[in-house]
Coordinates of C-alpha atoms in Angstrom, one line a residue:
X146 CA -24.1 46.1 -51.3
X147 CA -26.6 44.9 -49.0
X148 CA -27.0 41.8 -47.4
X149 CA -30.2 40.1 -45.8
X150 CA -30.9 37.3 -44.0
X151 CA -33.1 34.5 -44.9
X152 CA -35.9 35.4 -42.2
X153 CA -35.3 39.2 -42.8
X154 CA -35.8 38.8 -46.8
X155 CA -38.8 37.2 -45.4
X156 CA -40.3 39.4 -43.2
X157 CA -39.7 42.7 -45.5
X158 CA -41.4 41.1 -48.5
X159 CA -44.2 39.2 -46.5
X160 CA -45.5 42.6 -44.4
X161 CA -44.6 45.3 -46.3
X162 CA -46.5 43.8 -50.0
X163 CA -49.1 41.2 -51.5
X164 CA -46.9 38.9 -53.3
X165 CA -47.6 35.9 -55.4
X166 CA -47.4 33.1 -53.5
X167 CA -44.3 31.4 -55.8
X168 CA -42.7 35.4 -55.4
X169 CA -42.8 34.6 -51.6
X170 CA -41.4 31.2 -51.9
X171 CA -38.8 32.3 -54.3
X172 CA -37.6 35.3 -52.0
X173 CA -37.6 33.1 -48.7
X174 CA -35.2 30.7 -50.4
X175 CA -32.9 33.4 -51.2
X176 CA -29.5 33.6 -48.5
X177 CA -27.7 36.5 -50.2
X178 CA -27.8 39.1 -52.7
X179 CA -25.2 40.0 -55.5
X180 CA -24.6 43.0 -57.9
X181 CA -22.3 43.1 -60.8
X182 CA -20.2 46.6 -60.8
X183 CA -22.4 47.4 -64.0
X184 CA -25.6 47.2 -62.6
X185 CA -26.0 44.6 -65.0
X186 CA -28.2 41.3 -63.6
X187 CA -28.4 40.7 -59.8
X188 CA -28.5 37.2 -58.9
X189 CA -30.4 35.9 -55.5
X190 CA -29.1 32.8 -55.2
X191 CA -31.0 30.0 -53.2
X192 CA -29.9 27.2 -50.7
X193 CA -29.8 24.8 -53.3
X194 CA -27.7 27.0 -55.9
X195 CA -30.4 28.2 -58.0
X196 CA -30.7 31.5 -59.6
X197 CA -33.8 33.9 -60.0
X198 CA -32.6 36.4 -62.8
X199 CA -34.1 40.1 -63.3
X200 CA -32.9 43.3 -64.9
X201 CA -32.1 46.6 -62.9
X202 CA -33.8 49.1 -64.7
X203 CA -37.1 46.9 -64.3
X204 CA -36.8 46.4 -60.6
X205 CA -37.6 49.9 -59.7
X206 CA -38.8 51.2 -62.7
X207 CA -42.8 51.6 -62.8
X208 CA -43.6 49.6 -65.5
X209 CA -41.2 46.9 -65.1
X210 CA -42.2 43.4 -63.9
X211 CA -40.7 40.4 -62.4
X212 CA -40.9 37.6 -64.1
X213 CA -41.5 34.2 -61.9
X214 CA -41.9 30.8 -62.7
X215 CA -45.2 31.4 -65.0
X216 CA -46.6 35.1 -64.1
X217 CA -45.3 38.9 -63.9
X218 CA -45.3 41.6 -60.4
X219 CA -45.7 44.9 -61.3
X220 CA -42.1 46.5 -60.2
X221 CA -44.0 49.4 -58.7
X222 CA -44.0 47.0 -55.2
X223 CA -40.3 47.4 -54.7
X224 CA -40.8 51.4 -54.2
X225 CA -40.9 51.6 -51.2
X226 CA -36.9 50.5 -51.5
X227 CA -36.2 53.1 -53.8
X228 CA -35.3 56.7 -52.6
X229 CA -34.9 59.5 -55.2
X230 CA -36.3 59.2 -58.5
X231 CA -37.6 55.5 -60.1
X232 CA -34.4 55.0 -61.7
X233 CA -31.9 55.3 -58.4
X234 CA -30.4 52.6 -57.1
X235 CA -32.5 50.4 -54.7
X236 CA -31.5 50.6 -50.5
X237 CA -33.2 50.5 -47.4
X238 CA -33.8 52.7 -44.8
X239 CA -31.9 52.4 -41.7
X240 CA -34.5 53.1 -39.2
X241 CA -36.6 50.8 -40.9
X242 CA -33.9 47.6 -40.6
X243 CA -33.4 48.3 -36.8
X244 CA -36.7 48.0 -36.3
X245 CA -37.1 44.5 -38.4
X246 CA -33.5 43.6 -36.3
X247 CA -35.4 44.7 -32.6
X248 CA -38.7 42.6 -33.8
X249 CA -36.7 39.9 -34.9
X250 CA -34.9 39.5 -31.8
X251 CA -38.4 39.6 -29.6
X252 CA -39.7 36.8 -31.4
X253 CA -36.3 34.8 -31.2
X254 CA -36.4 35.2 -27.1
X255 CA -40.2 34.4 -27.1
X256 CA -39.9 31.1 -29.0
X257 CA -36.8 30.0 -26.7
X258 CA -39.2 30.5 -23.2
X259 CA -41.2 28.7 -25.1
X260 CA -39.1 26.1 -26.4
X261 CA -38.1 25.8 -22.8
X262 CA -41.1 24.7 -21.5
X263 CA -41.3 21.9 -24.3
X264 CA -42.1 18.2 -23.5
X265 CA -39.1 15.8 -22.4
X266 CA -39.2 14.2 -25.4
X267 CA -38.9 15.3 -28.9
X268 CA -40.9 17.7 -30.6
X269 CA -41.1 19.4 -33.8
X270 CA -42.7 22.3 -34.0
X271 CA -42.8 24.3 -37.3
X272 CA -42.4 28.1 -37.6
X273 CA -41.8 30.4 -40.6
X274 CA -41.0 27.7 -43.0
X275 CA -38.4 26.0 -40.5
X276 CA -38.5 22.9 -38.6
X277 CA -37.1 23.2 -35.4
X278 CA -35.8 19.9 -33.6
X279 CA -35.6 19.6 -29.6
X280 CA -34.4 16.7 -27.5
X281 CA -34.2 17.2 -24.1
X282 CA -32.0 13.9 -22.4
X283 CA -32.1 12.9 -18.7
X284 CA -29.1 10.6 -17.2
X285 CA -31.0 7.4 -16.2
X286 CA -29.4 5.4 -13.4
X287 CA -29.7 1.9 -13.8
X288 CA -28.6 -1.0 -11.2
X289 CA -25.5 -2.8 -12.4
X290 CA -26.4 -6.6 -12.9
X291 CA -25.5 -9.3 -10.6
X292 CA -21.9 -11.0 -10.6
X293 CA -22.9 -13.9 -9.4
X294 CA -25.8 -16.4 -10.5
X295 CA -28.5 -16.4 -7.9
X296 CA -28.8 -20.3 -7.8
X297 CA -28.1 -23.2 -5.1
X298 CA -27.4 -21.2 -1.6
X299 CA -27.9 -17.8 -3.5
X300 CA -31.3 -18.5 -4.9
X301 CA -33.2 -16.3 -2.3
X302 CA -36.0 -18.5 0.1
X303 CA -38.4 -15.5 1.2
X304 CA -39.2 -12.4 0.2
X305 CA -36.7 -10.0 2.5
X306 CA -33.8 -12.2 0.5
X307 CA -35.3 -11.7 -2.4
X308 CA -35.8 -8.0 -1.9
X309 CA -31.5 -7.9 -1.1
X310 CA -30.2 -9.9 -3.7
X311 CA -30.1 -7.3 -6.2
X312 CA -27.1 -5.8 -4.2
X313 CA -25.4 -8.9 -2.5
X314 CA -25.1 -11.6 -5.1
X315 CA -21.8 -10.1 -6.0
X316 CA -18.2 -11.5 -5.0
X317 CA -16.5 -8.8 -4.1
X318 CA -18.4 -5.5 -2.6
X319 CA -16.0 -2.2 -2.2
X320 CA -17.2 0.2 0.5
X321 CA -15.9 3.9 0.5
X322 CA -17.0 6.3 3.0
X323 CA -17.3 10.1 1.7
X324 CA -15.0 12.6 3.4
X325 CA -16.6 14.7 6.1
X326 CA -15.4 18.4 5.6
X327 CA -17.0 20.1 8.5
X328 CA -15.1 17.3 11.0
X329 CA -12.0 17.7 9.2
X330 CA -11.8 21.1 9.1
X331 CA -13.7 22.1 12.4
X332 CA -14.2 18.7 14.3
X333 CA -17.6 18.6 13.9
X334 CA -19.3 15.3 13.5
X335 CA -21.3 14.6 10.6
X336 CA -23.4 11.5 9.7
X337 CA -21.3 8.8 7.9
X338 CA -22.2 8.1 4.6
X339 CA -20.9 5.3 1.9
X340 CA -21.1 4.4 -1.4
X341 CA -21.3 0.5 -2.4
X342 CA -19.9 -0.4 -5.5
X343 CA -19.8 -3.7 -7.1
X344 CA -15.3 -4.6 -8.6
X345 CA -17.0 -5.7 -11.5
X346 CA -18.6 -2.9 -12.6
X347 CA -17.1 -0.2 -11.4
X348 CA -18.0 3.2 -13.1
X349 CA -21.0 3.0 -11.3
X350 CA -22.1 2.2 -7.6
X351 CA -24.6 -0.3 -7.1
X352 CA -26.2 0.9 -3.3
X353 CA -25.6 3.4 -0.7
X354 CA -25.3 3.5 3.1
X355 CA -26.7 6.7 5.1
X356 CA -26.1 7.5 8.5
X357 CA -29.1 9.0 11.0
X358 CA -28.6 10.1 13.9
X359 CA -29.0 12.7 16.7
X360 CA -26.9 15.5 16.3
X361 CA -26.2 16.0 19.7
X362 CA -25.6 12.5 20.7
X363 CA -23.2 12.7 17.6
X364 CA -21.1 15.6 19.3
X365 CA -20.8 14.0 23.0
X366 CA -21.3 9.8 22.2
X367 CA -18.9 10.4 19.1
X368 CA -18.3 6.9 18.4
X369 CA -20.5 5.3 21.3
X370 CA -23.3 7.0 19.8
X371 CA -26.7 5.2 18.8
X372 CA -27.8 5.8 15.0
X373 CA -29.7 3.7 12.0
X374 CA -28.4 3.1 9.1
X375 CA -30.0 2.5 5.6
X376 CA -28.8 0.3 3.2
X377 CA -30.4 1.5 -0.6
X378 CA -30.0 0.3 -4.2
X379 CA -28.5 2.3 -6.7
X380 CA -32.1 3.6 -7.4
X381 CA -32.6 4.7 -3.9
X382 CA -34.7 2.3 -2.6
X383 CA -34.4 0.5 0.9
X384 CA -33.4 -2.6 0.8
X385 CA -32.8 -3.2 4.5
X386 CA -31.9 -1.2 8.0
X387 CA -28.8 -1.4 10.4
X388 CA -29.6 -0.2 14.0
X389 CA -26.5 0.3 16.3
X390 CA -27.9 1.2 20.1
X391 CA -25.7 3.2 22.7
X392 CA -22.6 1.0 24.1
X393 CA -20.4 1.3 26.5
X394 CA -18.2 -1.6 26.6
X395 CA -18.9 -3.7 23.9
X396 CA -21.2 -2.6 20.8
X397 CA -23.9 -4.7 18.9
X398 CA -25.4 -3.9 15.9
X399 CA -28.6 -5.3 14.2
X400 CA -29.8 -5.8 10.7
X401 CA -33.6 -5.7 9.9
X402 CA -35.8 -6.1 6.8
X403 CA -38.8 -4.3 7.0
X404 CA -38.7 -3.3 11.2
X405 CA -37.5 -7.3 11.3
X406 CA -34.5 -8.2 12.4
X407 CA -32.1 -11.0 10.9
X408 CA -28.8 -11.1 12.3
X409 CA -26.8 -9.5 14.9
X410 CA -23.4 -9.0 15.3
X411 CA -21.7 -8.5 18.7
X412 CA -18.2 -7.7 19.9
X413 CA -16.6 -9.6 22.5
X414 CA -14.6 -7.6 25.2
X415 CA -11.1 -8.0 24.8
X416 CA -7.7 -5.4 25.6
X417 CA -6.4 -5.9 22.3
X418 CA -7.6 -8.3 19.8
X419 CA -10.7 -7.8 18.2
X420 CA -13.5 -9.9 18.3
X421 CA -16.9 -10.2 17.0
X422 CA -19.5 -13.0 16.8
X423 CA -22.1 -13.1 13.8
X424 CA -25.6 -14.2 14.0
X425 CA -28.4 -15.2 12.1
X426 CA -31.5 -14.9 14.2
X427 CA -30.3 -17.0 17.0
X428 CA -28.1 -19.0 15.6
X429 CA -24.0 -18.1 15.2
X430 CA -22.6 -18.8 12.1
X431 CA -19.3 -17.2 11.9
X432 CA -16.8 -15.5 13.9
X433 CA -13.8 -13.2 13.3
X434 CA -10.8 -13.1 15.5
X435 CA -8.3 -10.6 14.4
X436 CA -5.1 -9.8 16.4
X437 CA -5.3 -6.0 16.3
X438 CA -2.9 -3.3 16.4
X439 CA -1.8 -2.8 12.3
X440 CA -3.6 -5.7 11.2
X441 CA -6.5 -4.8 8.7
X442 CA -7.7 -8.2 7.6
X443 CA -11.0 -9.0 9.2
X444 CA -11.6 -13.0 7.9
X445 CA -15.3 -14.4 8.9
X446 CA -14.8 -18.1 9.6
X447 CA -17.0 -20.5 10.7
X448 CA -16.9 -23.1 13.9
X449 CA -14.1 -25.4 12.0
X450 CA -12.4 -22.3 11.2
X451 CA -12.8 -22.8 7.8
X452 CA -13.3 -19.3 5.8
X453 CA -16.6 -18.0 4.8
X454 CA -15.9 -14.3 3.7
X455 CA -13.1 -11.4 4.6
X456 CA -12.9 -8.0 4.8
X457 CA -10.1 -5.9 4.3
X458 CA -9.6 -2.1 5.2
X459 CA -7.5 -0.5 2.7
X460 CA -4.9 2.0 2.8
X461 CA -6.0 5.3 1.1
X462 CA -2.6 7.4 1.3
X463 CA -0.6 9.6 4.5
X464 CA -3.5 12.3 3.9
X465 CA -6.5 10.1 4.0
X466 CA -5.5 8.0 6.7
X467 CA -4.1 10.8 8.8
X468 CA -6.3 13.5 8.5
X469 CA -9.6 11.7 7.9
X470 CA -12.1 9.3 8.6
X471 CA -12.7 8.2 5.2
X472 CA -12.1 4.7 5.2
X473 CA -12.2 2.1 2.1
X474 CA -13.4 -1.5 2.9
X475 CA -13.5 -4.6 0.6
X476 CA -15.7 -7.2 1.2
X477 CA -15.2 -10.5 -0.4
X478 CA -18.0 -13.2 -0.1
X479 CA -16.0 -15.7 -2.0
X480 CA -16.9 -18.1 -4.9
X481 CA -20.1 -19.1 -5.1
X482 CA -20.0 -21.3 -8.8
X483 CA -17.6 -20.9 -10.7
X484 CA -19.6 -21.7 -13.8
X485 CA -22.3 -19.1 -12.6
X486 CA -20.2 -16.1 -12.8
X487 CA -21.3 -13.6 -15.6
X488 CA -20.0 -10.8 -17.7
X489 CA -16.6 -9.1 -16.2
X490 CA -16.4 -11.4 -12.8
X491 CA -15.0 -14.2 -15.1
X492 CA -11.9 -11.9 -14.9
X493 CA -11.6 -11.2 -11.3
X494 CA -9.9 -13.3 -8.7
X495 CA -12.3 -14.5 -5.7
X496 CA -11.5 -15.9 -2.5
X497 CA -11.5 -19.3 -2.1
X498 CA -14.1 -20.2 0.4
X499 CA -15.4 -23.4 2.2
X500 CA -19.0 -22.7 1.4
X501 CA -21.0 -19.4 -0.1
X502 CA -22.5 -17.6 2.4
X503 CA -26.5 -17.3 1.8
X504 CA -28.2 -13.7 1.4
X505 CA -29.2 -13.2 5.1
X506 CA -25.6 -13.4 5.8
X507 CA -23.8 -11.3 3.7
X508 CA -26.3 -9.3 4.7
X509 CA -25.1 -9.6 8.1
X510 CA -21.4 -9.0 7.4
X511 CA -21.9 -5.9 5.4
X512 CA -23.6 -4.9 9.0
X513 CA -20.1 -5.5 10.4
X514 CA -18.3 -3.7 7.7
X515 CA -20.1 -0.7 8.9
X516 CA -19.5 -1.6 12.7
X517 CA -15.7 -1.7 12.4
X518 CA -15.6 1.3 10.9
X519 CA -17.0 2.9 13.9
X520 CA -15.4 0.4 16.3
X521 CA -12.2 1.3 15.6
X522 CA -11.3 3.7 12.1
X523 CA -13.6 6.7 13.1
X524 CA -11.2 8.5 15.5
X525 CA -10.4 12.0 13.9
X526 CA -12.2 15.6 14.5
X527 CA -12.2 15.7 18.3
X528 CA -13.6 17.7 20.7
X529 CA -14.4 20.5 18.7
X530 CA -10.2 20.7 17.8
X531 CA -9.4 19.7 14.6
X532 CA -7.0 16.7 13.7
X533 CA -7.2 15.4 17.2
X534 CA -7.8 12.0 17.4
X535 CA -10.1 10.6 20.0
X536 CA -9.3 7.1 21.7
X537 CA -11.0 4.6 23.6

């Protein structure tokens, strides 16, 4: 018993004979072929469970005939099928179905280049009686909405506040710097990168930070070294710039908008507590005094003392902490209405704060995230050694 594809079936009865056009339709339909032990009646039996009926002796017999829905075939066509005398029963040569198989399998490769090259969205194309579907899907990154409504002190006044709301009106921002393989493994210093990421929406980040620098000055300045900084969305696009200059006792670090600068932060000289004074243009507007040694609480206050914002440095685990420089910072701006806050922030805690802290300065104390981190939590990789930790 033989057995024949759909496309096969197809291609034997379409090249090798004329057929009537409902013959042809009637064949493609078929899936498989059965024979009672008698050689009584052969069924072909189509997708939809219908049956074509013929008799054996009139298949290959030269004055048989098919009968179709409304006309007769002569039965001479199906000689070529026969071998021995008229009345033997029907198969096919070998030869000739490995070269149908080889042909079959040309034209399967050709339509998938093809296919390959399709358009990104769908298409049907239609070949040998078959509709072919093909999607092709691309991820699409979207920026996560705002947490916090961008009205009273966060409605943005020019355009540069405008341009960084879409990452900063947000209560609580979680910086992550990526691990740097080639200084942990061979104390070679890499450019720092982050990833921002907004607690309310966590699956997916909403900006980026990107270290550039020299990569000399990298390998002798280590942490004293001069580098920019770009702050992107989760689209890629620049939002603003931090520029951090060479230093030798105390650092500064400067955000800018579009070459222009907005705030500055500067550290205050001091043998163990840690200092730094926030401005916006040339005004100060916050401070933060911490006490040093194990203390990882950063708060930003204002003149009365009062709390504007904090930022904590988390503890990642022995291995992180001891082995690498990748550090895990959470910024918390504080409430800025409680009746403003949307979607998943209504859930999360915020710190209570005197007053909400406008877009030009959270601005400016994301730009000191980025400087303690280089102040004083970028200390592994060493001269070349690995694990060595480099001091002041």
């Amino acid at each position: 018993m033989i057995y024949l594809s759909r496309r096969s079936l197809s291609s034997l009865l379409r090249s090798g004979f004329n057929l009537r056009g409902d013959l042809a339709a009637a064949a493609v339909s078929c899936s498989s072929l059965f024979s009672d032990a008698d050689g009584g009646i052969k069924k072909l039996h189509s997708r939809a469970g219908n049956a074509v009926l013929w008799r054996n002796s009139q298949l290959c017999s030269s004055q048989g005939s098919f009968f179709g829905r409304g006309g007769q075939v002569s039965g001479s066509v199906f000689r070529c099928f026969c071998s021995g005398s008229d009345t033997s029963p029907p198969s096919l040569d070998r030869k000739f179905l490995a070269q149908l198989w080889v042909a079959d399998k040309k034209k399967l490769k050709a339509m998938e280049k093809r296919y390959k090259k399709a358009s990104k969205h769908r298409n049907y194309t239609e070949n040998d009686g078959f509709d072919v579907h093909f999607e092709t899907v691309e991820p699409t990154v979207e920026q996560p909405p705002v947490s916090q409504s961008m009205s009273g002190l966060l409605k943005p006044k020019t355009s540069d506040e405008a341009k960084i709301a879409t990452l900063l009106a947000r209560s609580n921002l979680l910086v992550t710097r990526d691990i740097e393989w080639a200084n942990l493994v061979l104390g070679f210093e890499q450019e720092n990168r982050y990833i921002v990421v907004d607690v309310c929406y966590p699956e997916a980040p909403v900006g980026s930070i990107r270290e550039q620098s020299n990569l000399l000055a990298r390998q002798l300045l280590r942490t004293r070294r001069p580098f920019v900084a770009s702050i992107t969305d989760a689209l890629g696009n620049e939002l603003f710039r931090v520029r951090r200059p060479f230093w030798w006792l105390t650092s500064s670090i400067y955000a800018e908008i579009d070459g222009e600068e907005i705030g500055v932060v500067h550290r205050r000289w001091h043998l163990w507590r840690r200092i730094y004074d926030l401005y916006l243009g040339n005004n100060q507007f916050a401070v933060v005094e911490n006490p040093g040694f194990w203390n990882w609480t950063f708060t930003v206050k204002d003149a009365d003392g009062e709390v504007l914002a904090q930022i904590d440095r988390d503890w990642r685990g022995f291995g992180f902490e001891i082995f690498t420089d990748a550090g895990q910072y959470v910024i918390r701006f504080g409430k800025a209405d409680a009746a403003a806050k949307t979607g998943p922030a209504t859930l999360v805690e915020e710190l209570e704060v005197k007053r909400p802290l406008t877009l030009s300065e959270r601005a400016v104390v994301l730009t000191l995230a980025i400087s303690l981190d280089n102040d004083y939590f970028s200390r592994h990789g060493g001269w070349g050694i690995p694990f060595m930790a480099v001091g002041e």
